[in-house]
Coordinates of C-alpha atoms and ligand atoms in Angstrom, one line a residue:
Chain A
M4 CA -41.6 -74.5 24.6
S5 CA -42.0 -72.2 21.7
K6 CA -41.8 -68.5 22.4
T7 CA -44.6 -67.2 20.2
S8 CA -43.9 -63.6 19.5
Y9 CA -47.1 -61.6 19.7
I10 CA -46.5 -60.2 16.2
S11 CA -46.5 -63.6 14.5
R12 CA -49.5 -64.8 16.4
K13 CA -51.4 -67.8 15.1
Q14 CA -54.7 -67.5 13.3
E15 CA -57.6 -68.9 15.3
L16 CA -58.7 -70.9 12.3
P17 CA -56.0 -73.5 11.3
L18 CA -56.5 -72.8 7.6
K19 CA -52.8 -73.4 6.7
S20 CA -53.0 -77.1 7.5
E21 CA -56.0 -77.8 5.4
N22 CA -55.5 -80.5 2.8
T23 CA -57.8 -78.7 0.4
S24 CA -55.0 -76.1 0.0
L25 CA -53.1 -78.2 -2.5
F26 CA -56.3 -78.9 -4.5
L27 CA -57.2 -75.2 -4.7
Q28 CA -53.7 -74.3 -5.7
I29 CA -53.7 -76.8 -8.5
I30 CA -57.1 -75.6 -9.7
I31 CA -56.1 -72.0 -9.6
S32 CA -52.8 -72.7 -11.4
I33 CA -54.6 -74.5 -14.2
A34 CA -57.2 -71.8 -14.4
V35 CA -54.7 -69.0 -14.6
F36 CA -52.7 -71.0 -17.2
I37 CA -55.8 -71.4 -19.4
F38 CA -56.9 -67.9 -18.7
A39 CA -53.5 -66.4 -19.7
I40 CA -53.3 -68.3 -23.0
T41 CA -56.9 -67.6 -23.9
L42 CA -56.5 -63.9 -22.9
S43 CA -53.3 -63.6 -25.0
G44 CA -55.4 -65.0 -27.9
V45 CA -58.2 -62.5 -27.3
L46 CA -55.7 -59.6 -27.1
S47 CA -53.9 -60.6 -30.3
I48 CA -57.1 -61.1 -32.2
D49 CA -58.1 -57.7 -31.0
S50 CA -54.9 -56.1 -32.3
M51 CA -55.4 -58.1 -35.6
I52 CA -58.9 -56.8 -35.9
S53 CA -57.9 -53.2 -35.3
N54 CA -55.1 -53.5 -37.9
W55 CA -57.6 -54.8 -40.4
N56 CA -60.1 -52.3 -39.5
K57 CA -57.6 -49.5 -40.2
S58 CA -57.1 -50.8 -43.7
I59 CA -60.8 -50.9 -44.3
L60 CA -61.7 -47.7 -42.7
G61 CA -61.3 -44.4 -44.5
S62 CA -62.1 -45.4 -48.0
I63 CA -63.3 -48.2 -50.3
T64 CA -63.3 -48.5 -54.0
V65 CA -66.2 -49.5 -56.2
Q66 CA -65.6 -50.8 -59.7
I67 CA -68.0 -50.5 -62.6
I68 CA -67.5 -53.4 -65.0
P69 CA -67.7 -52.0 -68.5
V70 CA -70.7 -53.0 -70.6
N71 CA -69.9 -55.2 -73.5
N72 CA -71.2 -53.8 -76.8
T73 CA -69.8 -53.6 -80.3
N74 CA -70.9 -50.1 -80.5
K75 CA -68.2 -48.4 -78.4
E76 CA -70.0 -45.2 -77.9
K77 CA -73.1 -46.9 -76.7
A78 CA -71.2 -49.2 -74.4
L79 CA -69.4 -46.2 -72.8
A80 CA -72.7 -44.4 -72.4
E81 CA -74.3 -47.4 -70.7
T82 CA -71.3 -47.9 -68.5
M83 CA -71.4 -44.2 -67.5
A84 CA -75.1 -44.6 -66.7
Y85 CA -74.3 -47.5 -64.3
Q86 CA -71.6 -45.4 -62.7
E87 CA -74.1 -42.6 -62.3
K88 CA -76.5 -44.9 -60.6
A89 CA -73.8 -46.3 -58.3
V90 CA -72.7 -42.8 -57.4
E91 CA -76.2 -41.8 -56.6
F92 CA -76.8 -44.9 -54.4
L93 CA -73.4 -44.6 -52.6
K94 CA -74.2 -40.9 -51.7
S95 CA -77.3 -42.1 -50.0
V96 CA -75.5 -44.6 -47.8
N97 CA -75.2 -43.6 -44.1
G98 CA -71.6 -43.0 -43.2
V99 CA -70.4 -42.2 -46.7
T100 CA -68.9 -38.7 -46.7
K101 CA -67.6 -38.3 -50.3
V102 CA -68.1 -40.2 -53.6
T103 CA -65.7 -39.4 -56.4
P104 CA -65.7 -41.2 -59.7
L105 CA -62.2 -41.1 -61.2
T106 CA -61.8 -39.1 -64.3
D107 CA -60.4 -40.4 -67.5
E108 CA -57.1 -38.8 -66.8
Q109 CA -56.9 -40.4 -63.3
L110 CA -57.8 -43.8 -64.8
D111 CA -55.1 -43.2 -67.4
E112 CA -52.6 -42.5 -64.7
L113 CA -53.6 -45.7 -62.8
L114 CA -53.4 -47.9 -65.9
S115 CA -50.3 -46.4 -67.7
P116 CA -47.8 -48.4 -65.6
W117 CA -49.6 -51.6 -66.9
L118 CA -50.4 -50.6 -70.5
G119 CA -47.7 -48.1 -71.4
D120 CA -48.3 -44.5 -72.4
D121 CA -49.2 -45.2 -76.0
V122 CA -52.5 -46.9 -75.4
D123 CA -55.6 -44.8 -75.5
I124 CA -57.8 -46.3 -72.8
S125 CA -61.0 -45.0 -74.2
D126 CA -60.5 -47.7 -76.8
L127 CA -60.4 -50.4 -74.2
P128 CA -63.2 -51.8 -72.1
T129 CA -61.6 -50.7 -68.9
P130 CA -63.5 -50.6 -65.6
R131 CA -64.5 -47.3 -64.1
I132 CA -63.5 -46.7 -60.5
I133 CA -65.3 -44.8 -57.8
D134 CA -63.4 -43.6 -54.7
V135 CA -65.7 -43.7 -51.7
K136 CA -64.7 -41.9 -48.5
I137 CA -66.2 -43.2 -45.2
S138 CA -66.5 -41.5 -41.9
P139 CA -64.2 -43.3 -39.5
D140 CA -66.9 -44.0 -36.9
A141 CA -69.4 -45.3 -39.4
E142 CA -70.6 -48.8 -38.8
I143 CA -71.1 -50.2 -42.2
D144 CA -72.1 -53.8 -43.0
F145 CA -70.0 -54.3 -46.1
A146 CA -71.7 -57.5 -47.1
Q147 CA -75.1 -55.8 -47.1
L148 CA -73.7 -52.8 -48.9
S149 CA -72.3 -55.0 -51.6
M150 CA -75.7 -56.6 -52.2
D151 CA -77.5 -53.3 -52.1
L152 CA -75.0 -51.8 -54.5
A153 CA -75.5 -54.7 -56.9
Q154 CA -79.2 -54.0 -56.7
A155 CA -78.8 -50.3 -57.4
S156 CA -76.3 -50.8 -60.2
P157 CA -75.8 -54.3 -61.5
Q158 CA -72.4 -53.6 -63.0
A159 CA -71.0 -52.2 -59.8
T160 CA -68.9 -54.3 -57.3
L161 CA -67.3 -53.5 -54.1
D162 CA -63.5 -54.0 -53.8
S163 CA -63.3 -57.7 -53.0
H164 CA -60.2 -57.7 -50.8
K165 CA -61.8 -55.4 -48.4
L166 CA -65.0 -57.4 -48.5
W167 CA -63.0 -60.5 -47.7
L168 CA -61.2 -58.7 -44.8
N169 CA -64.5 -57.7 -43.5
K170 CA -65.7 -61.3 -43.5
L171 CA -62.5 -62.2 -41.7
I172 CA -63.2 -59.6 -39.1
S173 CA -66.6 -61.1 -38.5
F174 CA -65.0 -64.4 -38.1
A175 CA -62.4 -63.1 -35.7
D176 CA -65.1 -61.3 -33.8
G177 CA -66.9 -64.6 -33.3
L178 CA -63.7 -66.3 -32.2
N179 CA -63.2 -63.5 -29.7
L180 CA -66.7 -64.0 -28.4
I181 CA -66.1 -67.7 -27.8
A182 CA -62.7 -67.0 -26.2
S183 CA -64.3 -64.4 -23.9
T184 CA -66.9 -67.0 -22.9
V185 CA -64.0 -69.3 -22.0
L186 CA -62.5 -66.6 -19.9
L187 CA -65.7 -66.0 -18.1
L188 CA -66.2 -69.8 -17.5
V189 CA -62.7 -70.2 -16.2
A190 CA -63.1 -67.3 -13.8
A191 CA -66.5 -68.7 -12.7
I192 CA -65.1 -72.2 -12.2
T193 CA -62.2 -70.9 -10.1
S194 CA -64.6 -68.8 -8.1
G195 CA -66.9 -71.8 -7.6
A196 CA -64.0 -74.0 -6.4
I197 CA -63.1 -71.4 -3.9
F198 CA -66.7 -71.0 -2.8
Y199 CA -67.1 -74.8 -2.2
T200 CA -63.7 -75.2 -0.4
T201 CA -64.4 -72.2 1.8
Q202 CA -67.9 -73.6 2.6
M203 CA -66.4 -77.0 3.4
S204 CA -63.8 -75.4 5.6
L205 CA -66.4 -73.4 7.4
G206 CA -68.3 -76.6 8.1
L207 CA -65.1 -78.3 9.2
H208 CA -64.3 -75.5 11.7
H209 CA -67.8 -75.1 12.9
N210 CA -66.8 -75.5 16.5
I211 CA -64.1 -72.9 16.4
I212 CA -66.4 -70.5 14.6
E213 CA -69.1 -71.0 17.2
I214 CA -66.6 -70.3 20.0
L215 CA -65.4 -67.2 18.2
H216 CA -69.0 -66.0 17.8
I217 CA -69.8 -66.6 21.5
I218 CA -66.7 -64.6 22.4
G219 CA -68.1 -61.8 20.3
A220 CA -66.3 -62.1 17.0
K221 CA -68.2 -60.5 14.1
D222 CA -68.4 -62.4 10.8
T223 CA -65.9 -60.0 9.3
Y224 CA -63.3 -61.1 11.8
I225 CA -63.7 -64.7 10.6
A226 CA -64.0 -63.6 7.0
Q227 CA -60.7 -61.8 7.2
Q228 CA -58.8 -65.0 8.1
Y229 CA -60.3 -66.7 5.0
T230 CA -59.7 -63.7 2.8
K231 CA -56.1 -63.7 3.8
R232 CA -55.6 -67.4 3.2
M233 CA -57.5 -67.6 0.0
G234 CA -55.9 -64.5 -1.4
F235 CA -52.5 -66.1 -0.7
L236 CA -53.5 -69.3 -2.4
G237 CA -54.9 -67.4 -5.3
F238 CA -51.7 -65.4 -5.8
I239 CA -49.3 -68.3 -5.5
G240 CA -51.6 -70.4 -7.8
G241 CA -51.6 -67.4 -10.2
I242 CA -47.8 -67.2 -10.3
I243 CA -47.5 -70.9 -11.0
G244 CA -50.0 -70.8 -13.8
L245 CA -48.3 -67.8 -15.3
F246 CA -45.0 -69.4 -15.1
F247 CA -46.2 -72.2 -17.4
A248 CA -48.4 -69.9 -19.6
V249 CA -45.8 -67.4 -20.7
P250 CA -43.6 -70.0 -22.6
A251 CA -46.7 -71.5 -24.0
I252 CA -47.8 -68.2 -25.4
F253 CA -44.5 -67.6 -27.1
F254 CA -44.6 -71.1 -28.5
I255 CA -48.1 -70.5 -30.0
G256 CA -47.0 -67.1 -31.3
N257 CA -44.1 -68.7 -33.1
L258 CA -46.3 -71.3 -34.7
A259 CA -48.6 -68.5 -35.9
L260 CA -45.7 -66.6 -37.4
N261 CA -44.9 -69.6 -39.6
I262 CA -48.2 -69.3 -41.3
E263 CA -47.8 -67.7 -44.7
G264 CA -49.8 -64.8 -45.8
G265 CA -49.0 -62.3 -43.2
I266 CA -52.5 -62.2 -41.8
I267 CA -51.5 -63.5 -38.5
S268 CA -48.5 -61.2 -38.3
D269 CA -51.0 -58.5 -37.7
A270 CA -51.5 -60.2 -34.3
T271 CA -49.1 -58.9 -31.8
L272 CA -49.1 -58.5 -28.0
G273 CA -48.3 -54.9 -27.0
F274 CA -46.8 -53.8 -23.8
G275 CA -50.2 -53.1 -22.3
D276 CA -51.4 -56.6 -23.3
W277 CA -48.4 -58.2 -21.5
A278 CA -49.1 -56.0 -18.5
V279 CA -52.6 -57.4 -18.3
I280 CA -51.3 -61.0 -18.6
F281 CA -48.7 -60.4 -15.9
S282 CA -51.3 -59.0 -13.6
L283 CA -53.3 -62.2 -13.7
P284 CA -51.9 -63.5 -10.3
L285 CA -53.2 -60.3 -8.7
F286 CA -56.5 -60.8 -10.5
A287 CA -56.6 -64.4 -9.2
M288 CA -55.8 -63.1 -5.7
F289 CA -58.7 -60.6 -5.8
I290 CA -61.2 -63.2 -7.1
A291 CA -60.1 -65.5 -4.4
M292 CA -60.4 -62.9 -1.7
F293 CA -63.7 -61.6 -2.8
T294 CA -65.2 -65.1 -3.2
A295 CA -64.0 -66.1 0.2
Y296 CA -65.3 -63.0 1.9
Y297 CA -68.6 -63.3 0.2
T298 CA -68.9 -67.1 1.0
V299 CA -68.1 -66.6 4.7
K300 CA -70.5 -63.7 5.1
Q301 CA -73.3 -65.6 3.3
T302 CA -72.7 -68.9 5.2
L303 CA -72.3 -67.4 8.6
K304 CA -75.5 -65.4 8.3
K305 CA -77.3 -68.6 8.9
M306 CA -75.5 -69.3 12.1
L307 CA -76.5 -67.8 15.5
Chain B
M6 CA -86.8 -51.6 25.5
T7 CA -87.4 -51.0 29.1
D8 CA -84.5 -49.3 30.9
N9 CA -84.0 -51.1 34.2
K10 CA -81.2 -52.5 36.2
N11 CA -81.7 -56.1 35.2
I12 CA -78.9 -57.7 33.2
I13 CA -81.1 -60.5 32.1
E14 CA -84.8 -60.9 31.9
M15 CA -86.7 -64.0 30.8
N16 CA -90.4 -64.4 30.4
N17 CA -92.3 -67.6 29.5
V18 CA -89.1 -69.1 28.1
G19 CA -89.1 -72.7 26.9
I20 CA -86.3 -74.7 25.4
R21 CA -86.5 -77.8 23.4
Y22 CA -84.1 -79.6 21.1
G23 CA -85.3 -80.5 17.7
Q24 CA -88.8 -82.1 17.9
G25 CA -88.2 -83.4 21.5
P26 CA -90.1 -82.3 24.5
E27 CA -89.4 -79.1 26.3
I28 CA -86.5 -79.5 28.8
L29 CA -87.3 -76.2 30.4
S30 CA -90.8 -74.6 30.5
D31 CA -92.2 -71.2 31.4
I32 CA -89.0 -69.9 32.8
K33 CA -89.4 -66.4 34.4
L34 CA -86.2 -64.8 35.6
S35 CA -84.7 -61.4 36.4
L36 CA -81.0 -61.0 37.2
P37 CA -80.3 -57.6 38.7
Q38 CA -77.1 -55.9 37.9
G39 CA -74.3 -56.8 40.3
S40 CA -76.0 -60.0 41.6
F41 CA -74.3 -63.3 42.2
Y42 CA -76.2 -66.6 41.7
F43 CA -75.5 -70.2 41.8
L44 CA -77.2 -72.4 39.3
T45 CA -78.0 -75.9 40.5
G46 CA -80.0 -79.0 39.5
Q47 CA -79.5 -82.6 38.7
S48 CA -77.4 -83.7 35.8
G49 CA -79.5 -83.2 32.7
A50 CA -81.8 -80.7 34.5
G51 CA -80.9 -78.0 31.9
K52 CA -78.2 -75.9 33.5
T53 CA -76.0 -75.7 30.5
S54 CA -79.0 -75.1 28.3
L55 CA -80.2 -72.2 30.4
L56 CA -76.7 -70.7 30.4
S57 CA -76.5 -71.1 26.7
L58 CA -79.5 -68.9 26.3
M59 CA -77.8 -66.3 28.5
Y60 CA -74.6 -66.3 26.5
L61 CA -76.6 -66.0 23.3
A62 CA -75.5 -69.3 21.8
Q63 CA -79.1 -70.4 21.1
K64 CA -82.5 -69.0 20.9
P65 CA -85.4 -70.1 23.1
S66 CA -88.1 -72.2 21.4
R67 CA -90.6 -69.7 22.9
G68 CA -90.8 -66.7 25.2
Q69 CA -89.0 -63.4 25.5
I70 CA -85.4 -62.8 26.6
S71 CA -83.7 -59.4 27.2
V72 CA -80.0 -59.2 27.7
F73 CA -78.5 -55.8 28.8
N74 CA -82.0 -54.4 28.0
H75 CA -81.9 -55.6 24.4
N76 CA -84.8 -57.7 23.5
L77 CA -83.2 -60.5 21.5
N78 CA -86.1 -60.6 19.0
F79 CA -85.0 -57.2 17.8
T80 CA -81.3 -57.6 17.8
N81 CA -79.2 -57.9 14.6
R82 CA -76.0 -59.9 14.1
D83 CA -73.6 -57.1 14.8
Q84 CA -75.5 -56.0 17.9
L85 CA -75.4 -59.6 19.1
A86 CA -71.7 -59.7 18.7
S87 CA -71.4 -56.5 20.7
L88 CA -73.6 -57.9 23.5
R89 CA -71.5 -61.1 23.5
R90 CA -68.3 -59.1 24.1
R91 CA -69.8 -58.0 27.4
I92 CA -70.3 -61.6 28.5
G93 CA -67.6 -63.9 29.8
V94 CA -68.3 -67.6 29.5
V95 CA -66.6 -70.7 31.1
F96 CA -67.9 -73.7 29.3
Q97 CA -68.4 -77.0 31.1
D98 CA -66.1 -78.6 28.5
F99 CA -63.8 -75.6 28.3
R100 CA -64.0 -75.3 24.5
L101 CA -60.5 -74.0 24.2
L102 CA -58.9 -73.8 20.7
D103 CA -56.5 -76.7 21.2
H104 CA -54.2 -75.8 18.3
L105 CA -53.4 -72.5 20.0
S106 CA -51.3 -71.7 23.1
A107 CA -52.8 -70.8 26.4
F108 CA -51.7 -67.3 25.7
D109 CA -53.5 -67.1 22.4
N110 CA -56.7 -68.6 23.9
V111 CA -56.8 -66.1 26.7
A112 CA -56.0 -63.2 24.3
L113 CA -58.9 -64.2 22.0
P114 CA -61.6 -61.9 23.5
L115 CA -59.2 -58.9 23.4
R116 CA -58.2 -59.6 19.8
V117 CA -61.8 -60.0 18.7
S118 CA -62.5 -56.5 20.1
G119 CA -59.4 -55.1 18.3
M120 CA -57.2 -54.3 21.3
D121 CA -53.6 -53.3 20.7
E122 CA -51.2 -56.3 20.8
K123 CA -48.9 -54.7 23.3
E124 CA -51.7 -54.1 25.8
I125 CA -52.9 -57.7 25.1
K126 CA -49.5 -59.1 25.9
K127 CA -49.3 -57.2 29.2
R128 CA -52.8 -58.2 30.4
V129 CA -52.7 -61.8 29.3
T130 CA -49.3 -62.4 30.9
E131 CA -50.5 -60.9 34.1
L132 CA -53.6 -62.9 34.3
L133 CA -52.0 -66.2 33.3
T134 CA -49.4 -65.6 36.0
W135 CA -52.2 -65.0 38.6
V136 CA -53.8 -68.3 37.7
E137 CA -50.4 -69.9 38.1
L138 CA -49.9 -70.9 34.5
E139 CA -47.0 -68.7 33.5
E140 CA -45.0 -71.9 33.0
H141 CA -47.4 -73.1 30.4
M142 CA -48.2 -69.7 28.7
F143 CA -46.9 -70.8 25.3
D144 CA -47.9 -74.5 25.5
K145 CA -50.7 -75.6 23.3
T146 CA -53.7 -76.2 25.5
S147 CA -54.1 -79.7 24.1
I148 CA -51.2 -80.9 26.2
L149 CA -52.4 -79.2 29.5
S150 CA -54.0 -81.1 32.3
G151 CA -57.8 -80.8 33.0
G152 CA -57.3 -78.4 35.8
E153 CA -54.9 -76.3 33.8
K154 CA -57.3 -76.2 30.9
Q155 CA -60.0 -75.0 33.3
R156 CA -57.9 -72.2 34.5
V157 CA -57.1 -71.1 30.9
A158 CA -60.9 -71.2 30.2
I159 CA -61.5 -69.1 33.3
A160 CA -58.8 -66.6 32.4
R161 CA -60.3 -66.3 28.9
S162 CA -63.7 -65.6 30.4
V163 CA -62.6 -62.8 32.7
I164 CA -59.8 -61.2 30.6
N165 CA -61.9 -58.4 29.3
R166 CA -63.7 -57.7 32.7
P167 CA -67.2 -58.7 31.5
D168 CA -70.4 -57.2 32.7
L169 CA -71.8 -60.7 33.0
L170 CA -69.9 -63.8 33.8
L171 CA -71.5 -67.2 33.2
A172 CA -69.5 -70.2 34.5
D173 CA -70.5 -73.8 33.9
E174 CA -68.9 -76.0 36.6
P175 CA -65.8 -73.8 36.7
T176 CA -64.2 -75.6 39.7
G177 CA -65.0 -79.2 38.7
N178 CA -61.4 -80.2 37.8
V179 CA -59.3 -78.4 40.4
D180 CA -58.4 -79.1 44.0
N181 CA -60.1 -77.3 46.8
I182 CA -57.3 -74.8 47.2
I183 CA -57.4 -73.7 43.6
A184 CA -61.2 -73.8 43.6
G185 CA -61.2 -71.4 46.5
K186 CA -58.8 -69.1 44.7
L187 CA -60.9 -69.1 41.6
M188 CA -64.1 -68.5 43.6
K189 CA -62.4 -65.5 45.2
L190 CA -61.6 -64.2 41.6
F191 CA -65.3 -64.4 40.8
V192 CA -66.2 -62.7 44.1
E193 CA -63.8 -59.9 43.4
L194 CA -65.1 -59.4 39.9
N195 CA -68.6 -59.3 41.4
K196 CA -67.5 -56.6 43.8
L197 CA -66.3 -54.6 40.8
G198 CA -69.8 -54.8 39.3
T199 CA -69.9 -58.0 37.2
T200 CA -73.1 -60.0 37.5
V201 CA -72.1 -63.7 38.1
V202 CA -74.0 -67.0 37.5
I203 CA -72.1 -70.1 38.4
A204 CA -73.5 -73.6 37.7
T205 CA -72.1 -76.0 40.2
H206 CA -72.7 -79.4 41.9
S207 CA -70.5 -78.6 44.8
D208 CA -72.3 -78.3 48.1
K209 CA -69.2 -77.0 49.7
I210 CA -69.0 -74.0 47.5
I211 CA -72.7 -73.3 47.8
N212 CA -72.4 -73.5 51.6
D213 CA -69.2 -71.5 51.8
F214 CA -70.5 -68.6 49.7
K215 CA -73.9 -67.4 50.8
Y216 CA -75.4 -66.5 47.5
P217 CA -78.9 -67.2 46.2
R218 CA -79.5 -70.2 44.1
L219 CA -81.3 -70.8 40.9
H220 CA -82.5 -74.4 41.0
L221 CA -83.7 -76.3 38.0
Q222 CA -86.2 -79.1 38.7
N223 CA -89.0 -80.6 36.8
R224 CA -88.4 -78.3 33.8
G225 CA -89.0 -75.3 36.1
L226 CA -86.9 -72.7 37.8
H227 CA -86.9 -72.2 41.6
I228 CA -85.0 -69.6 43.5
Y229 CA -83.7 -70.3 47.0
Y230 CA -82.1 -67.7 49.3
P231 CA -79.3 -68.7 51.6
T232 CA -81.4 -67.8 54.7
D233 CA -83.7 -70.6 53.8
T234 CA -83.2 -73.5 56.2
S235 CA -84.7 -76.1 53.9
M236 CA -84.1 -76.6 50.3
F237 CA -87.8 -77.5 50.0
G238 CA -88.9 -74.2 51.6
G239 CA -87.9 -72.1 48.7
L240 CA -89.9 -69.7 46.6
N241 CA -91.4 -70.7 43.4
V242 CA -90.9 -68.0 40.8
Ligands
ATP9 N1 -77.7 -80.1 21.7 C1 -78.6 -80.9 22.2 N2 -79.4 -81.6 21.5 C2 -80.3 -82.4 22.0 N3 -80.5 -82.5 23.3 C3 -79.8 -81.8 24.2 C4 -78.7 -80.9 23.6 N4 -78.1 -80.3 24.7 C5 -78.8 -80.8 25.8 N5 -79.7 -81.7 25.5 C6 -80.6 -82.3 26.4 O1 -81.2 -81.4 27.3 C7 -81.2 -81.8 28.6 C8 -80.5 -80.8 29.5 O2 -79.1 -80.8 29.2 P1 -78.1 -79.8 29.9 O3 -76.8 -80.1 29.3 O4 -78.6 -78.4 29.8 O5 -78.1 -80.3 31.4 P2 -77.2 -79.9 32.6 O6 -78.1 -79.5 33.7 O7 -76.2 -78.9 32.2 O8 -76.5 -81.3 33.0 P3 -75.0 -81.5 33.6 O9 -75.1 -81.2 35.1 O10 -74.8 -83.0 33.4 O11 -74.1 -80.7 32.9 C9 -80.5 -83.2 28.6 O12 -81.6 -84.1 28.7 C10 -79.8 -83.2 27.3 O13 -79.8 -84.6 26.8
MG10 MG1 -74.2 -79.0 31.9

């Protein structure tokens, strides 16, 4: 005869002995595993994008390719005319705060390390450079800007490194969008699995639920037992998933570090990112609880 | 909502299962507060069905029912639950939760209404002792005998002193001595104000306790009073 203490009383619904428990736990573990890895990807791409953005934001440079002409004076005059056109155009662009063509002295300074002090640059067909300051919250489509600039002043080109970074950012943004879709899908599938197992379980325990109802139990009373159980399965599943995901994230991170070029090294997970990843079991728990609660309430509504 | 002293009122009530014929038709019935009725009729006459309408486990296929002055057509789920808490039910087939102990089964109505566990322990222990089940308090009900299960079911139905007690063959599985004791429990509850309806096949009980009788026959309900000398001289209501 077991002396059941009134504190550790048994739940009316024998949810602990259900054989769907293992299935759910595996589903949730795998879901959290995939979720954690994808999320770490999203977060590192985010940090990478913001690093790149920082290097783009603030200022860009525009080059004016010198016009080729045997008459040096004429060539310089034409080049300066193109520069004037480019400056005019750049000033009209939204988000541009300041446009400064570099003076001969400044250009001199820039080039002297390469050419030595003795060279008079006015003798050489050196490109002119325009420094363009951009407001930090301006949303500029650099690819479009580059085309418009070429239209306004055929000899002008936007700094290609930054243009390239900008394209990379678009690519990373796209990658992030796909990854976020994966996150949503994984959450939805988990939620769906919990929905169906809860519904199945409600059907299985139809008799008990009917008795509880007749005795005067509200749906919330029944929902609480499911919320508790599913929350527990969600949390444990989350811990297991995380347990496998963390080494995997480090492994992938190391692979990325081996890529030459330093681009990927801009991708790092900060303390906040890790905090989010480590809170995934809690997140899984809440999804499980919420889904179970919702399912029970919706399903029992149809009962008498 | 008419405010009167009837615990249950039925008008033009019919019950049918699925697409089958009506098993009860045009039932008209008023149970005054504090009354005590037997419910009789041949096997299959519809006693359990009629009781299940009263304990709000199903809706009639037609007609009007009021329970505690609540017209069931205008009662929402939460109100239904509150009404059900005022009704104690002994099911013909007990319907105990067999994976739980006798204690947990009897505690159920109290837990559902959120009573403090200390108080629950006190009350349940007391009642289970009274129905002579203190030895089996922590046994799962699946291993109890038929009569023991029946006493657990009865204890569960009265533990929260219901305003309405509906018992379907509550003494079918116990000997005459225990049956007498259980009947006295119902009578005592009735004296404290609980309205009681007991479905039974036992002529002995019906004769020993002079209460009016709701009799189901030919899909209809007839009421006989104990002073009637002949079963066929009863009133048709
Ligand atoms: N859930 C159900 N589905 C279909 N038919 C049902 C259902 N419950 C009862 N019936 C039918 O309704 C009729 C009345 O059944 P009910 O159980 O109410 O009779 P009863 O008077 O309680 O009988 P007994 O004395 O044997 O307990 C029977 O013919 C039965 O077959
Ligand atoms: Mg019956």
